[in-house]
Coordinates of C-alpha atoms in Angstrom, one line a residue:
X1 CA -33.3 -67.5 55.1
X2 CA -33.3 -64.3 53.1
X3 CA -30.4 -63.9 50.6
X4 CA -28.5 -60.6 50.9
X5 CA -28.0 -58.6 47.7
X6 CA -24.4 -57.8 46.9
X7 CA -23.5 -54.1 46.7
X8 CA -21.0 -54.6 43.9
X9 CA -23.4 -54.6 40.9
X10 CA -24.6 -51.2 41.9
X11 CA -21.0 -49.9 42.1
X12 CA -20.3 -51.3 38.7
X13 CA -23.3 -49.6 37.3
X14 CA -22.2 -46.3 38.8
X15 CA -18.7 -46.8 37.4
X16 CA -20.0 -47.6 33.9
X17 CA -22.4 -44.7 34.0
X18 CA -19.6 -42.4 34.9
X19 CA -17.5 -43.6 32.0
X20 CA -20.4 -43.1 29.6
X21 CA -20.6 -39.4 30.8
X22 CA -16.9 -38.9 30.3
X23 CA -17.0 -40.5 26.8
X24 CA -20.1 -38.4 25.9
X25 CA -18.4 -35.2 27.2
X26 CA -15.2 -36.0 25.2
X27 CA -17.1 -36.6 22.0
X28 CA -19.1 -33.3 22.6
X29 CA -15.9 -31.3 23.2
X30 CA -14.3 -32.8 20.0
X31 CA -17.3 -31.9 17.9
X32 CA -17.4 -28.4 19.5
X33 CA -13.7 -27.9 18.7
X34 CA -14.2 -29.0 15.0
X35 CA -17.2 -26.7 14.6
X36 CA -15.2 -23.8 16.1
X37 CA -12.3 -24.5 13.7
X38 CA -14.7 -24.5 10.7
X39 CA -16.5 -21.4 12.0
X40 CA -13.2 -19.5 12.5
X41 CA -12.1 -20.5 9.0
X42 CA -15.3 -19.1 7.5
X43 CA -15.5 -16.0 9.5
X44 CA -13.7 -12.9 8.2
X45 CA -10.6 -12.1 10.1
X46 CA -11.0 -9.2 12.5
X47 CA -8.2 -6.6 12.6
X48 CA -6.3 -8.2 15.5
X49 CA -6.4 -11.6 13.7
X50 CA -4.9 -10.5 10.4
X51 CA -1.6 -12.3 9.9
X52 CA 1.4 -10.1 10.7
X53 CA 5.0 -10.8 10.0
X54 CA 7.4 -10.5 12.9
X55 CA 9.0 -7.1 13.0
X56 CA 11.3 -5.5 15.5
X57 CA 9.2 -2.6 16.9
X58 CA 10.8 0.9 16.7
X59 CA 10.0 2.6 20.0
X60 CA 10.5 6.4 20.3
X61 CA 12.5 6.7 17.1
X62 CA 15.3 9.2 17.5
X63 CA 16.7 10.9 14.4
X64 CA 15.7 12.9 11.4
X65 CA 12.4 11.6 10.0
X66 CA 12.4 11.0 6.3
X67 CA 9.7 11.1 3.6
X68 CA 10.0 8.1 1.3
X69 CA 9.2 8.6 -2.3
X70 CA 8.1 5.4 -3.9
X71 CA 8.1 5.5 -7.7
X72 CA 6.1 2.8 -9.6
X73 CA 7.3 3.1 -13.2
X74 CA 7.2 1.1 -16.4
X75 CA 10.9 1.5 -17.2
X76 CA 12.7 4.8 -16.7
X77 CA 11.8 8.1 -15.0
X78 CA 10.7 10.2 -18.0
X79 CA 10.3 13.3 -15.8
X80 CA 13.6 12.9 -14.0
X81 CA 14.7 16.4 -14.9
X82 CA 11.7 17.8 -12.9
X83 CA 12.1 15.5 -9.9
X84 CA 15.9 15.9 -10.0
X85 CA 15.4 19.7 -9.5
X86 CA 12.8 19.1 -6.9
X87 CA 15.2 16.9 -4.8
X88 CA 18.2 19.1 -5.4
X89 CA 16.4 21.9 -3.6
X90 CA 15.9 19.7 -0.5
X91 CA 18.0 18.5 2.4
X92 CA 19.1 14.9 1.5
X93 CA 18.6 13.9 5.2
X94 CA 14.9 14.5 4.8
X95 CA 14.0 12.0 2.0
X96 CA 14.7 8.7 0.4
X97 CA 13.9 7.3 -3.1
X98 CA 12.8 3.9 -4.2
X99 CA 11.9 2.9 -7.7
X100 CA 10.1 -0.2 -9.0
X101 CA 11.0 -0.6 -12.6
X102 CA 10.9 -3.6 -15.0
X103 CA 13.2 -6.4 -14.0
X104 CA 16.8 -5.9 -15.0
X105 CA 16.5 -2.1 -15.6
X106 CA 19.3 -0.1 -13.9
X107 CA 19.3 3.6 -13.1
X108 CA 22.8 4.9 -13.9
X109 CA 24.5 7.6 -15.9
X110 CA 23.2 6.0 -19.1
X111 CA 19.5 6.1 -18.1
X112 CA 19.0 9.2 -15.9
X113 CA 20.4 12.7 -15.8
X114 CA 20.6 12.9 -12.0
X115 CA 23.0 10.8 -9.8
X116 CA 20.5 10.8 -6.9
X117 CA 18.5 8.2 -8.9
X118 CA 21.5 5.9 -9.4
X119 CA 20.9 2.4 -8.2
X120 CA 17.6 3.3 -6.6
X121 CA 15.8 0.5 -8.4
X122 CA 14.6 -2.5 -6.5
X123 CA 16.6 -5.6 -7.2
X124 CA 13.6 -7.9 -6.7
X125 CA 11.2 -6.1 -9.1
X126 CA 8.6 -8.1 -11.0
X127 CA 6.8 -7.8 -14.3
X128 CA 3.7 -5.6 -13.8
X129 CA 0.5 -5.8 -15.9
X130 CA -2.1 -3.1 -15.7
X131 CA -5.3 -4.3 -13.9
X132 CA -3.5 -7.3 -12.5
X133 CA -2.5 -8.4 -9.0
X134 CA 1.1 -7.8 -10.0
X135 CA 0.4 -4.1 -9.6
X136 CA -0.3 -4.4 -5.9
X137 CA 2.5 -6.9 -5.5
X138 CA 4.9 -4.3 -6.9
X139 CA 3.5 -1.7 -4.5
X140 CA 4.0 -4.0 -1.6
X141 CA 7.6 -4.6 -2.6
X142 CA 8.3 -0.8 -2.6
X143 CA 6.8 -0.3 0.8
X144 CA 8.7 -3.4 2.1
X145 CA 12.0 -2.0 0.9
X146 CA 11.3 1.4 2.3
X147 CA 10.4 0.0 5.7
X148 CA 13.9 -1.4 6.1
X149 CA 15.0 2.2 6.9
X150 CA 13.7 3.1 10.4
X151 CA 14.1 6.8 9.5
X152 CA 11.3 6.6 6.9
X153 CA 8.2 7.8 8.7
X154 CA 6.0 8.7 5.8
X155 CA 5.6 7.0 2.4
X156 CA 4.1 8.4 -0.8
X157 CA 3.4 6.3 -3.9
X158 CA 3.9 8.0 -7.2
X159 CA 3.7 7.0 -10.9
X160 CA 6.1 7.9 -13.7
X161 CA 3.7 10.6 -14.9
X162 CA 3.4 12.4 -11.5
X163 CA 4.6 15.9 -10.8
X164 CA 4.9 17.8 -7.6
X165 CA 2.7 20.9 -7.3
X166 CA 4.8 22.5 -4.5
X167 CA 8.4 22.6 -3.5
X168 CA 9.9 19.9 -1.2
X169 CA 9.7 21.9 2.0
X170 CA 5.9 22.4 1.7
X171 CA 5.2 18.8 0.8
X172 CA 7.4 17.5 3.6
X173 CA 5.8 19.7 6.2
X174 CA 2.3 18.8 4.9
X175 CA 2.7 15.0 5.2
X176 CA 5.0 15.0 8.3
X177 CA 2.7 17.2 10.3
X178 CA -0.3 14.9 9.9
X179 CA -0.7 11.7 12.1
X180 CA -3.0 10.3 9.4
X181 CA -2.6 8.5 6.1
X182 CA -4.1 9.9 3.0
X183 CA -6.1 7.2 1.2
X184 CA -8.9 7.8 -1.2
X185 CA -11.5 5.4 0.0
X186 CA -15.2 5.1 -0.5
X187 CA -18.1 2.7 -0.6
X188 CA -19.8 2.5 -4.0
X189 CA -23.0 0.4 -3.7
X190 CA -23.6 0.5 -7.5
X191 CA -20.2 -0.9 -8.6
X192 CA -20.0 -4.5 -9.5
X193 CA -16.3 -5.4 -8.9
X194 CA -16.9 -7.2 -5.6
X195 CA -16.7 -10.9 -6.2
X196 CA -19.0 -12.9 -4.0
X197 CA -16.3 -15.6 -3.9
X198 CA -14.3 -13.3 -1.7
X199 CA -16.8 -13.9 1.1
X200 CA -16.5 -14.7 3.9
X201 CA -12.9 -13.6 4.2
X202 CA -13.8 -10.2 2.8
X203 CA -17.5 -9.3 3.5
X204 CA -19.2 -7.0 1.0
X205 CA -19.7 -4.2 3.6
X206 CA -15.9 -3.9 4.0
X207 CA -15.3 -3.6 0.2
X208 CA -13.9 -0.2 -0.7
X209 CA -12.8 1.7 -3.8
X210 CA -10.4 4.5 -4.5
X211 CA -7.2 5.8 -6.1
X212 CA -4.1 3.7 -5.8
X213 CA -1.9 6.8 -5.2
X214 CA -1.6 6.9 -1.5
X215 CA 0.5 8.5 1.3
X216 CA 0.9 6.3 4.4
X217 CA 2.2 6.7 7.9
X218 CA 4.6 4.0 9.0
X219 CA 2.2 1.9 11.0
X220 CA -0.2 1.6 8.0
X221 CA 2.7 0.8 5.7
X222 CA 3.5 -2.1 8.0
X223 CA -0.1 -3.3 7.8
X224 CA 0.2 -3.3 4.0
X225 CA 3.5 -5.2 3.9
X226 CA 2.6 -7.7 6.6
X227 CA -0.8 -8.7 5.2
X228 CA -1.0 -12.4 4.4
X229 CA -4.8 -12.7 4.5
X230 CA -6.4 -10.1 2.1
X231 CA -3.7 -10.1 -0.7
X232 CA -4.1 -13.9 -1.5
X233 CA -7.9 -13.4 -1.9
X234 CA -7.4 -10.4 -4.2
X235 CA -4.8 -12.4 -6.2
X236 CA -7.4 -15.2 -6.7
X237 CA -10.7 -13.4 -7.1
X238 CA -10.0 -9.8 -8.2
X239 CA -9.0 -10.0 -11.9
X240 CA -9.4 -7.8 -14.9
X241 CA -11.7 -9.0 -17.5
X242 CA -9.8 -9.8 -20.8
X243 CA -10.3 -7.1 -23.4
X244 CA -12.2 -7.8 -26.6
X245 CA -10.0 -9.5 -29.1
X246 CA -11.4 -9.6 -32.7
X247 CA -9.3 -12.7 -33.4
X248 CA -11.3 -14.7 -30.9
X249 CA -14.7 -14.1 -32.5
X250 CA -17.6 -15.7 -30.6
X251 CA -15.3 -16.6 -27.7
X252 CA -15.4 -12.9 -26.8
X253 CA -19.0 -13.3 -25.7
X254 CA -18.0 -15.9 -23.1
X255 CA -15.0 -13.9 -22.0
X256 CA -17.0 -10.7 -21.4
X257 CA -19.2 -12.6 -19.0
X258 CA -16.3 -13.1 -16.6
X259 CA -16.2 -11.0 -13.5
X260 CA -14.2 -7.8 -13.8
X261 CA -12.1 -6.3 -11.0
X262 CA -9.2 -3.9 -10.9
X263 CA -7.0 -4.8 -7.8
X264 CA -5.1 -1.6 -7.4
X265 CA -8.3 0.5 -7.1
X266 CA -9.6 -1.6 -4.1
X267 CA -6.8 -3.5 -2.3
X268 CA -5.3 -0.9 0.1
X269 CA -8.7 0.7 0.8
X270 CA -10.3 -2.7 1.6
X271 CA -7.3 -3.9 3.6
X272 CA -7.4 -0.8 5.9
X273 CA -11.2 -1.2 6.2
X274 CA -10.8 -4.8 7.2
X275 CA -8.1 -3.7 9.7
X276 CA -10.6 -1.2 11.3
X277 CA -8.2 1.7 10.5
X278 CA -10.5 4.0 8.6
X279 CA -10.8 6.3 11.6
X280 CA -7.0 6.9 11.2
X281 CA -7.3 8.1 7.6
X282 CA -7.9 11.3 5.7
X283 CA -10.1 9.5 3.2
X284 CA -8.8 11.3 0.1
X285 CA -5.7 11.2 -2.1
X286 CA -3.1 13.9 -2.3
X287 CA -2.5 13.2 -6.0
X288 CA -4.8 14.9 -8.5
X289 CA -6.1 13.1 -11.6
X290 CA -8.3 14.4 -14.4
X291 CA -10.4 11.6 -15.8
X292 CA -11.5 11.4 -19.4
X293 CA -15.1 10.3 -19.1
X294 CA -16.3 10.7 -22.6
X295 CA -18.7 8.0 -23.9
X296 CA -16.4 7.1 -26.8
X297 CA -13.4 6.6 -24.5
X298 CA -15.4 4.7 -21.9
X299 CA -16.8 2.3 -24.5
X300 CA -13.4 1.7 -26.0
X301 CA -11.1 1.6 -23.0
X302 CA -12.9 2.5 -19.9
X303 CA -12.0 5.6 -17.8
X304 CA -8.4 6.7 -18.2
X305 CA -6.6 9.8 -16.9
X306 CA -6.2 12.8 -19.2
X307 CA -2.6 13.5 -20.1
X308 CA -1.5 17.1 -19.5
X309 CA 0.6 18.6 -22.3
X310 CA 2.5 21.9 -22.6
X311 CA -0.6 23.8 -23.7
X312 CA -2.8 22.9 -20.8
X313 CA -0.2 22.9 -18.0
X314 CA 0.1 26.7 -17.7
X315 CA -0.1 28.7 -14.5
X316 CA -3.9 29.1 -14.5
X317 CA -4.5 25.4 -14.9
X318 CA -2.1 24.5 -12.2
X319 CA -3.6 27.2 -9.9
X320 CA -7.1 25.6 -10.4
X321 CA -5.8 22.3 -9.2
X322 CA -4.0 23.9 -6.2
X323 CA -7.1 25.9 -5.2
X324 CA -9.3 22.7 -4.8
X325 CA -10.1 22.4 -1.1
X326 CA -12.7 19.7 -1.0
X327 CA -13.8 16.5 -2.8
X328 CA -17.3 15.3 -3.2
X329 CA -18.0 11.5 -3.2
X330 CA -21.3 11.1 -5.0
X331 CA -21.8 7.4 -4.1
X332 CA -21.7 8.3 -0.3
X333 CA -23.2 11.8 -0.6
X334 CA -20.0 12.8 1.3
X335 CA -18.0 16.0 1.0
X336 CA -14.5 15.6 2.2
X337 CA -13.0 18.9 3.2
X338 CA -9.3 18.8 2.9
X339 CA -7.8 19.3 6.4
X340 CA -4.5 18.8 8.1
X341 CA -4.8 18.7 11.9
X342 CA -8.2 20.4 11.6
X343 CA -6.8 23.2 9.4
X344 CA -8.2 23.6 5.9
X345 CA -5.4 23.0 3.3
X346 CA -5.2 22.5 -0.4
X347 CA -6.2 18.9 -1.3
X348 CA -3.4 18.0 -3.7
X349 CA 0.3 17.9 -3.5
X350 CA 0.9 16.1 -6.8
X351 CA -0.8 15.7 -10.1
X352 CA -0.8 13.2 -13.0
X353 CA -0.5 12.3 -15.9
X354 CA 2.0 14.9 -17.3
X355 CA 4.0 14.7 -20.5
X356 CA 7.6 15.9 -20.7
X357 CA 6.5 19.1 -22.3
X358 CA 4.0 19.8 -19.5
X359 CA 6.7 19.0 -16.9
X360 CA 9.1 21.4 -18.6
X361 CA 6.6 24.2 -18.4
X362 CA 6.0 23.5 -14.7
X363 CA 9.8 23.6 -14.2
X364 CA 10.1 26.8 -16.1
X365 CA 7.4 28.4 -13.9
X366 CA 9.5 27.6 -10.8
X367 CA 6.8 25.5 -9.2
X368 CA 9.3 23.1 -7.6
X369 CA 12.1 25.7 -6.9
X370 CA 14.9 27.3 -8.9
X371 CA 16.6 25.2 -11.5
X372 CA 19.6 25.4 -13.9
X373 CA 18.3 25.3 -17.5
X374 CA 21.6 23.6 -18.5
X375 CA 20.4 20.4 -16.9
X376 CA 17.8 20.0 -19.6
X377 CA 20.5 20.0 -22.2
X378 CA 22.5 17.1 -20.7
X379 CA 22.4 13.9 -22.8
X380 CA 22.8 10.4 -21.6
X381 CA 26.2 8.9 -22.1

C-alpha cells in the first residue's frame, strides 16, 4: 500500500520562503535608506533645500516703498555731516537707517550732529574683526533688523567711509526701478581662498568672489538672513591667516602655512550662487573703491582701498568716477556694462574710502544737495 505524502511540508516551505523574501526586502530597504541619508548629507544643498526660517510672506505690499541704508561702522559715523545733509534733502517716508556699531555705543546728541541718527544703532551688535566671520555676522544682523519693516524693499550696505555720489532722489529711483540686486560677483580660478574642506556642502564651481558692499532686493535679503547652511561652513573653514608677528619667531613659518580666506569677500556671492539666483543679479557693485595695488603695500598688508582726501576729491576726480559705465572682470574675460532695465547708466552711486576733508569738499560742491554751512560748526554736547 502506497503511503500518501502530506501537503503540509510544502506549505511550510512556501511560508518560510515568503518570510525570507520579506526579511531580505526589509534589510535592503533599511540599507537603501541609510545610504540615501548619507548621500543627502554629503551632497551640496540645492537652492530649494537650503534651510529657511519661517517668515510671514508679504503679498502685494501696499504702501510707500523704502530704501534701507545699512551702515556697518567701527564706532561712530565720522561723515555724519555729509549723510545728514543727504537725508535732510529727502522725504523721510522713503528711507530708513540702521547702524551696526561696537556693542554699547549709542547714537545721541553727544555722538552725532543729526537727530535722524539718534538710537539707530542695533541693540544686539557684536564685536567685529576685519577678515573674520564676525564681519558677515554683523551684516546679517543689519539685514535681519531691516527686514522687520515690511516697507523696506531695497537694502544697501555701506561703510563708515562711504559717500553718496548723487542726491537722494537719483539714488532712490536708480535702486527702486531695478528688479535686480547689485552684487559684485565673479569666478577667479587663480585665487586660492577656497578651502577643500568646504566640500561637499560648497562645491568649488559655486565659489565666488566680490565686493562686500551690496544692494539687495527684499527676496535676496531674506535669503541672506535665513541661511543656516552656508554661513556655518564659512564660520568654520573661511578664516583669515594670522599676520606675521615678530614676537613669535619661527612659529610664523607654521602660521603662514595656514589656509587664508576673507569671508566678507565671498559669502554673499557664494550664497546666491548656491541658491541659483545669479540670473537675478546685476553682477557688479554700486560702490566705487580705488585699490592700492603697489608691491610694497601688497607685501606688507595686502590690497587695501585708497583713502580720498581733500586734494584728490575735487570735481574732476568725482566726475571720472561718475562717468564709469562698465567694469571689466579679467578672471572671467567679462565686461559688465552697467545697465538698469536694459538702459545704460553710471556704474556707481557711492564711493569709498573718504576722509572728513574729502567729504567736506563733496558737500561744498553740492553733490548731495543744498546744505547749511552752520551745521559743520555744531559741536557735540
